[in-house]
Short mmCIF file of C-alpha atoms in Angstrom, two decimals:
data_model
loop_
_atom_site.label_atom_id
_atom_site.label_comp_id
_atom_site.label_asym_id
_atom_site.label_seq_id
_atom_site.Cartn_x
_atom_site.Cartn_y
_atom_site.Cartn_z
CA UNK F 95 9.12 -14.71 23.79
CA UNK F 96 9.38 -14.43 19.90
CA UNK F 97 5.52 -14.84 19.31
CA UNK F 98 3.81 -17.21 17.27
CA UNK F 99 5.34 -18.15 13.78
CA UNK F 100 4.20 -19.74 10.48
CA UNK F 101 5.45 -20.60 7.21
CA UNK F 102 5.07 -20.09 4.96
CA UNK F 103 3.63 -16.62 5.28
CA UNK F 104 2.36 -17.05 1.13
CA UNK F 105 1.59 -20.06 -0.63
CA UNK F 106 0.47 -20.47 -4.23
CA UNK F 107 -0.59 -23.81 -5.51
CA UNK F 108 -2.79 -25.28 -8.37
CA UNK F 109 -5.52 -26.99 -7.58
CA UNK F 110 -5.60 -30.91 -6.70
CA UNK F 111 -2.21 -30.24 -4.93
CA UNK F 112 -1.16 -31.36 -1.33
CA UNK F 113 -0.13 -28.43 0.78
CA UNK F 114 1.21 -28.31 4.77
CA UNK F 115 1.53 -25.44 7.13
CA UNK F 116 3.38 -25.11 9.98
CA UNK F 117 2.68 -23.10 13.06
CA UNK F 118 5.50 -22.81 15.78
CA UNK F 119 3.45 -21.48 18.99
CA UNK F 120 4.71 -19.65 22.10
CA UNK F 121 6.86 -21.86 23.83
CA UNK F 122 4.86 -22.36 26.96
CA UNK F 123 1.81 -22.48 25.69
CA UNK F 124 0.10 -25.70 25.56
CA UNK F 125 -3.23 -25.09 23.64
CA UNK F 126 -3.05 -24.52 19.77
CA UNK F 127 -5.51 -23.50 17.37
CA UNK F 128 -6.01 -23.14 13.55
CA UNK F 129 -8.57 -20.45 12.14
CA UNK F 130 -9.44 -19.23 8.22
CA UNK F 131 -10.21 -16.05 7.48
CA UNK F 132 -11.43 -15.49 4.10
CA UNK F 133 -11.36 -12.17 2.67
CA UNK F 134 -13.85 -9.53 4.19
CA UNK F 135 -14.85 -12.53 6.84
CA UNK F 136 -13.96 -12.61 10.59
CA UNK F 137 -11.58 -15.68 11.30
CA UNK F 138 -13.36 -19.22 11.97
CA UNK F 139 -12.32 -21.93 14.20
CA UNK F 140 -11.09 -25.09 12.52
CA UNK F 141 -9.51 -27.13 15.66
CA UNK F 142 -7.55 -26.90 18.30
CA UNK F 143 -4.52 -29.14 20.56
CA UNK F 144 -4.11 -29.52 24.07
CA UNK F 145 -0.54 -30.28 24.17
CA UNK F 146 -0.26 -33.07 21.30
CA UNK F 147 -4.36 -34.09 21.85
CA UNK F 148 -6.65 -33.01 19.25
CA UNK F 149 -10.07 -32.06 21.41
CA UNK F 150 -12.15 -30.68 18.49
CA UNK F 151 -12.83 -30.12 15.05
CA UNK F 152 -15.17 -28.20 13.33
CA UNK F 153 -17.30 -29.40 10.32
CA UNK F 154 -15.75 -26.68 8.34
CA UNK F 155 -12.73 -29.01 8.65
CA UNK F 156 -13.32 -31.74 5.86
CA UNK F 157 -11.46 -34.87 5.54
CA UNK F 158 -9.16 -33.16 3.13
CA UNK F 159 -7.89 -31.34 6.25
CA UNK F 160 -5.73 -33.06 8.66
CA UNK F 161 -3.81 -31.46 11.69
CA UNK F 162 -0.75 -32.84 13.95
CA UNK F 163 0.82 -31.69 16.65
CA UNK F 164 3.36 -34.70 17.27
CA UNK F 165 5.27 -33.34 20.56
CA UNK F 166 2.95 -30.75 21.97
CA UNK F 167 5.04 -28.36 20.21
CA UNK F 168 4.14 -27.72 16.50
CA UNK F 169 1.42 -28.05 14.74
CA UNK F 170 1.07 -28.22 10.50
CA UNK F 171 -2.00 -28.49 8.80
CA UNK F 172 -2.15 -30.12 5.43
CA UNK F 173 -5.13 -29.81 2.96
CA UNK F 174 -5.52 -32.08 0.53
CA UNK F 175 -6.52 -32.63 -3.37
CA UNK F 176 -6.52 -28.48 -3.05
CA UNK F 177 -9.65 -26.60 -4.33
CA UNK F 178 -9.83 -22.79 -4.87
CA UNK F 179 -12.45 -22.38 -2.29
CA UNK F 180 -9.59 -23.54 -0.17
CA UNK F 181 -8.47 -19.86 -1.17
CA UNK F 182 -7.69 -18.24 2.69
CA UNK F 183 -5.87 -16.97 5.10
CA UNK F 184 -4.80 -20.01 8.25
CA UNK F 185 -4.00 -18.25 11.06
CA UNK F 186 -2.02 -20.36 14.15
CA UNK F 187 -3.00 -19.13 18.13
CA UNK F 188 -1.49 -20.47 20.85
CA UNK F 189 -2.79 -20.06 24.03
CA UNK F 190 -1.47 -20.84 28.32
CA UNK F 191 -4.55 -22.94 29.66
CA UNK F 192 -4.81 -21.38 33.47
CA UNK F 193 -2.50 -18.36 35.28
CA UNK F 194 -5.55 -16.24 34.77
CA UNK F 195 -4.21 -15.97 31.24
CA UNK F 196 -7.48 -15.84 28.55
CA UNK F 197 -6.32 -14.67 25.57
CA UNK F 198 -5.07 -16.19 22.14
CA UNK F 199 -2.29 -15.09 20.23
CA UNK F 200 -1.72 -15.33 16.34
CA UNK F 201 0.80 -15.35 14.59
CA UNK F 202 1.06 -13.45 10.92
CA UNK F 203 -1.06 -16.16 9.08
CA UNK F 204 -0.74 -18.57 5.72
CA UNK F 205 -2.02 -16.80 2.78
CA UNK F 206 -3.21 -19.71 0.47
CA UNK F 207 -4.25 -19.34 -3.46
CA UNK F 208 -5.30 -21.71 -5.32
CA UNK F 209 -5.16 -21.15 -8.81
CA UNK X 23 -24.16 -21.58 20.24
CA UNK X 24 -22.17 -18.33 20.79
CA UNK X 25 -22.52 -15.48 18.32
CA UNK X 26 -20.86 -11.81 17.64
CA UNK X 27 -22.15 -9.07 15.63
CA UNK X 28 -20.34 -5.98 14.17
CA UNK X 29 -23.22 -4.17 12.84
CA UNK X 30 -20.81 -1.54 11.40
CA UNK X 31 -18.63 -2.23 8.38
CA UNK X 32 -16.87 0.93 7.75
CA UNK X 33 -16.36 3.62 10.55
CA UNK X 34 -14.85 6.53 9.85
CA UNK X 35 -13.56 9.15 12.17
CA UNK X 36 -11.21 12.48 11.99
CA UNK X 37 -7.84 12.54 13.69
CA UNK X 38 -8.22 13.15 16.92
CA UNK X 39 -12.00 12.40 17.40
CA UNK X 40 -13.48 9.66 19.63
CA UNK X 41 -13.88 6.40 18.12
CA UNK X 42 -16.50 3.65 19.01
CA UNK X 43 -16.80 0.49 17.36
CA UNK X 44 -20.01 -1.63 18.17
CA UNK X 45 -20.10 -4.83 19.13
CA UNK X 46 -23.30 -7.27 20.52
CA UNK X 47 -22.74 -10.53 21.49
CA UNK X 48 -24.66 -13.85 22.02
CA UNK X 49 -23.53 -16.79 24.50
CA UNK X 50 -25.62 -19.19 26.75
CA UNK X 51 -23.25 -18.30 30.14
CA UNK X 52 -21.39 -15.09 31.70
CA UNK X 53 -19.34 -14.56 28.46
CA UNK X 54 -15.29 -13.90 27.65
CA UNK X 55 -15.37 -11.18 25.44
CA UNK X 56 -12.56 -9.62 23.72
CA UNK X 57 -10.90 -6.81 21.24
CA UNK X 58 -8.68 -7.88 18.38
CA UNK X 59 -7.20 -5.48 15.75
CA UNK X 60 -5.84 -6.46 12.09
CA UNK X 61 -2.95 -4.45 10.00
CA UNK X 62 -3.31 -5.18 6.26
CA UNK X 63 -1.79 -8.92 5.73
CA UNK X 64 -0.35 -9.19 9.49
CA UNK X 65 -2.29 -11.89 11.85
CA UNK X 66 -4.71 -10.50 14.94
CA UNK X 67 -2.89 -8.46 17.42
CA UNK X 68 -5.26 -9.07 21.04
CA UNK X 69 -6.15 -5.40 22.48
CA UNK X 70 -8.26 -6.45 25.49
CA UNK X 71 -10.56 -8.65 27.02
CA UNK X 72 -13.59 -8.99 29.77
CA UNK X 73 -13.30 -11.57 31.66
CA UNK X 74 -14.99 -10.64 35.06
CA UNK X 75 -15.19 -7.63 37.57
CA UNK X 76 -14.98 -4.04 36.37
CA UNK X 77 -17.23 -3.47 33.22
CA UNK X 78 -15.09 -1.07 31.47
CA UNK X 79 -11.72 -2.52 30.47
CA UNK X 80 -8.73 -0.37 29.19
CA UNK X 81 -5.90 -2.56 26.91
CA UNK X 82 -3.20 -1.51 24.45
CA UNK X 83 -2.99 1.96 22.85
CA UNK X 84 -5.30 3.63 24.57
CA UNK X 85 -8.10 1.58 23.70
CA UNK X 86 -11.07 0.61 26.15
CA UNK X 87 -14.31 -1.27 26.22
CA UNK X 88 -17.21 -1.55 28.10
CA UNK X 89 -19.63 -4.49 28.67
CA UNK X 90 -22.95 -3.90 29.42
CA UNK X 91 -24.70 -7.18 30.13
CA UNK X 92 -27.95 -5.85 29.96
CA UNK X 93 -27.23 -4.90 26.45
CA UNK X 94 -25.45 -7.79 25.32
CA UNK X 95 -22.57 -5.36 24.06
CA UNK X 96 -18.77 -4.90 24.46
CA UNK X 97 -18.05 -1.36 22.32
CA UNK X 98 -14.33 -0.45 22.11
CA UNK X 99 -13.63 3.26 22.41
CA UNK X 100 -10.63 5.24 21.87
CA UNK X 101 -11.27 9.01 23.43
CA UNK X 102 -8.93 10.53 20.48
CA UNK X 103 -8.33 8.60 17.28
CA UNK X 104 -4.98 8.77 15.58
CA UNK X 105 -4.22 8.33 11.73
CA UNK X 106 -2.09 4.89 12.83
CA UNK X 107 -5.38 3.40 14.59
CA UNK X 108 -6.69 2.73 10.48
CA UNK X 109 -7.10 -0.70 10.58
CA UNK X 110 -9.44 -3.56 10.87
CA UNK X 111 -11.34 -4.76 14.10
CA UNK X 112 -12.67 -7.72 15.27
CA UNK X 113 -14.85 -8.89 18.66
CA UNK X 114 -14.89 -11.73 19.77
CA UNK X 115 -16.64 -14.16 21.92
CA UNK X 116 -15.75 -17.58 24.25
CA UNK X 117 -18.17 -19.23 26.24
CA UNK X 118 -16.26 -20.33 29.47
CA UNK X 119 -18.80 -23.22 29.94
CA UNK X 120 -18.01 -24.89 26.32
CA UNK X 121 -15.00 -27.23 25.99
CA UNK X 122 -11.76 -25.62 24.90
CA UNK X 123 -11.81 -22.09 24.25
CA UNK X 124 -12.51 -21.70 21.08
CA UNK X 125 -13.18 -17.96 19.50
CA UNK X 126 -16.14 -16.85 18.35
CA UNK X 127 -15.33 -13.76 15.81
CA UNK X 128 -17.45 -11.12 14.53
CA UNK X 129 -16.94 -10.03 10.78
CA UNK X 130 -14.77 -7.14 11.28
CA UNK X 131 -15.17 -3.54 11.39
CA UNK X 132 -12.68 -1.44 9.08
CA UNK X 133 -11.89 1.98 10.56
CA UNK X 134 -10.35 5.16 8.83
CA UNK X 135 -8.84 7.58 10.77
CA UNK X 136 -8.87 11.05 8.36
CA UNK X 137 -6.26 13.44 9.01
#
């Protein structure tokens, strides 16, 4: 069990650029989800995959956003046209749906800037 | 709609010293409620959860919480603070009954452990 990964762990881009992140989860867990944290600021849901199946998607996530999880494996999340209040920290958690097993875990997060 | 406060920003404690960090929490159903702590630019690390049974839950490093329904609360406690425990702490929330299990976070409590 190597934990959750994601790269990369910095990213600085102008703004109006294209940007992906990828998120390698636990290996048998089948739920994946995608928070920002912004500095000073608890972490906030964005969406989530149930194996490749995206179930939800929060209105913070605007259609510059767009998340894939093409085998039930990975995940990357790409933001669009970047703007600086893109500016934040995306943090992966994977999860094992049933075993009596609740909790999330994150990996080290994607520290976006856009300048 | 499920909801978390931390009504504390700042805690500060001396070595060796209890510790409490506050925590209330808002959710339609019996809630999941759990203990998260962050390490200057690392991702969450989980500490412990409530999930059902006992109300006072022990988890990693000493660290324990109890939920008081009545109260709405879920307080982590360490009995003697160490130096190392400096870091920020987050509650959070799930509501078994909504789809997914998607966190609820709270906006963090920074504590400093003086020596």
């Amino acid at each position: 069990d190597t934990g959750v990964s994601q790269d990369p762990r910095h990213k600085i881009t102008k703004r109006g650029q294209n940007v992906t992140f990828r998120c390698d989860p636990i290996s048998e867990h089948n739920r994946l989800y995608w928070y920002r944290q912004t500095l000073g600021q608890g972490p906030e849901f964005l969406t989530y995959f149930q194996n490749e199946a995206q179930l939800e998607k929060s209105r913070l996530l605007s259609d510059r956003f767009s998340a894939e999880r093409p085998k039930g494996s990975f995940s990357t999340l790409e933001i669009q046209r970047t703007e600086q209040g893109d500016s934040a920290m995306y943090l992966c958690a994977s999860s094992l749906v049933g075993g009596g097993i609740y909790e999330q875990y994150f990996g080290p997060g994607t520290r976006l800037t856009v300048t | 709609a499920q909801s978390v406060a931390q009504p504390e920003d700042q805690v500060n404690v001396a070595e060796g010293n209890p510790l409490t960090v506050k925590c209330t929490y808002s959710v339609s159903g019996n809630p999941y409620l759990f203990w998260y702590v962050q390490y200057p630019n690392r991702g969450l690390q989980f500490l412990l959860k409530y999930i059902t049974g006992d109300n006072l839950v022990k988890g990693s490093y000493g660290f324990e919480a109890e939920f008081n329904k009545s109260q709405t609360s879920f307080h982590l406690k360490k009995p003697s603070a160490l130096v190392s425990d400096s870091a920020l702490y987050f509650c959070a929330v799930r509501d078994p009954k909504a789809a997914g299990n998607k966190l609820t976070f709270g906006g963090g409590t920074r504590v400093l452990v003086k020596p």
